[in-house]
């Protein structure tokens, strides 16, 4: 593992990594356990990955923890996940503070049970002065929900005379997203062998490098994260240009 850390170019780290933490249920079932057991084990991976991202110097880590569509799962699983959320956040705040990690939340938080909203708010307040890793939890989040909200708010501001439609740019739209404070992710990782975005950061991932691994989330650890970063560093990001232009730009810098 030390080898992997040594191979990573610290000057070319993705500033922002986004992860779809998938495969908890299948991981548990394969071991003859209940799906919830997979979610509990998944928390261990969250701990490990948050710590590993902070250690190597990633600035933003967004974790997709619960989607708008996940509300449609069996009630017992939703309730179990909400309890796990409250417990985990309560327990982890001191660890976040010790590691100078600031927590943020994106998503339709009003949908969450009161207790969860409360512990989230406490965690946001108690970590607000930290200036190390920014940990962004996507909870009750979906990109289409976010985009619809943005459109509603823009329309309202136009109606109220605060904005002229002809002045709307990509930056304006960006400012109305829940991620307005964060740069776009350069790297998006999805675990457990599914090759889809599942309503996650559709606008923000426009030019992200996508990395898919068969590893189930409860098995995903530091070395898997660093492997993904190494893979990312081996790619050429062209943003629509041609390779020679990118190489020339690299020489100038
Ligand atoms: C990801 O694991 C966690 C959440 C979506 C809350 P899953 O629960 O989706 O696990 P699989 O995909 O069914 O194995
Ligand atoms: C995406 O995983 C949401 C989270 C990881 C929180 P799902 O397991 O809900 O996605 P689908 O249903 O397989 O697309
Ligand atoms: Mg899944």
JSON list of C-alpha atoms and ligand atoms in Angstrom, two decimals, residues 20-22 64-67 70 73 190 194 196 198, ligand 2:
[
{"chain": "A", "resi": 20, "resn": "UNK", "atom": "CA", "xyz": [-21.39, 6.38, -5.29]},
{"chain": "A", "resi": 21, "resn": "UNK", "atom": "CA", "xyz": [-21.06, 3.98, -2.37]},
{"chain": "A", "resi": 22, "resn": "UNK", "atom": "CA", "xyz": [-22.86, 0.97, -3.79]},
{"chain": "A", "resi": 64, "resn": "UNK", "atom": "CA", "xyz": [-23.67, 9.60, -2.11]},
{"chain": "A", "resi": 65, "resn": "UNK", "atom": "CA", "xyz": [-25.23, 8.09, 1.00]},
{"chain": "A", "resi": 66, "resn": "UNK", "atom": "CA", "xyz": [-28.97, 8.13, 0.27]},
{"chain": "A", "resi": 67, "resn": "UNK", "atom": "CA", "xyz": [-30.82, 9.07, -2.91]},
{"chain": "A", "resi": 70, "resn": "UNK", "atom": "CA", "xyz": [-33.95, 5.27, -1.90]},
{"chain": "A", "resi": 73, "resn": "UNK", "atom": "CA", "xyz": [-37.05, 0.96, -0.38]},
{"chain": "A", "resi": 190, "resn": "UNK", "atom": "CA", "xyz": [-18.77, 3.88, -8.28]},
{"chain": "A", "resi": 194, "resn": "UNK", "atom": "CA", "xyz": [-22.83, -1.01, -11.66]},
{"chain": "A", "resi": 196, "resn": "UNK", "atom": "CA", "xyz": [-24.58, 4.11, -14.10]},
{"chain": "A", "resi": 198, "resn": "UNK", "atom": "CA", "xyz": [-28.21, 6.93, -10.63]},
{"chain": "B", "resi": 2, "resn": "LIG", "atom": "C1", "xyz": [-27.25, 4.89, -5.70]},
{"chain": "B", "resi": 2, "resn": "LIG", "atom": "O1", "xyz": [-27.31, 3.54, -5.40]},
{"chain": "B", "resi": 2, "resn": "LIG", "atom": "C2", "xyz": [-27.53, 5.69, -4.46]},
{"chain": "B", "resi": 2, "resn": "LIG", "atom": "C3", "xyz": [-26.55, 5.59, -3.39]},
{"chain": "B", "resi": 2, "resn": "LIG", "atom": "C4", "xyz": [-25.42, 4.94, -3.43]},
{"chain": "B", "resi": 2, "resn": "LIG", "atom": "C5", "xyz": [-26.87, 6.32, -2.21]},
{"chain": "B", "resi": 2, "resn": "LIG", "atom": "P1", "xyz": [-28.61, 2.66, -5.70]},
{"chain": "B", "resi": 2, "resn": "LIG", "atom": "O2", "xyz": [-28.28, 1.27, -5.32]},
{"chain": "B", "resi": 2, "resn": "LIG", "atom": "O3", "xyz": [-29.78, 3.28, -5.06]},
{"chain": "B", "resi": 2, "resn": "LIG", "atom": "O4", "xyz": [-28.75, 2.82, -7.28]},
{"chain": "B", "resi": 2, "resn": "LIG", "atom": "P2", "xyz": [-29.52, 1.91, -8.34]},
{"chain": "B", "resi": 2, "resn": "LIG", "atom": "O5", "xyz": [-30.92, 1.78, -7.89]},
{"chain": "B", "resi": 2, "resn": "LIG", "atom": "O6", "xyz": [-28.82, 0.59, -8.38]},
{"chain": "B", "resi": 2, "resn": "LIG", "atom": "O7", "xyz": [-29.36, 2.65, -9.63]}
]
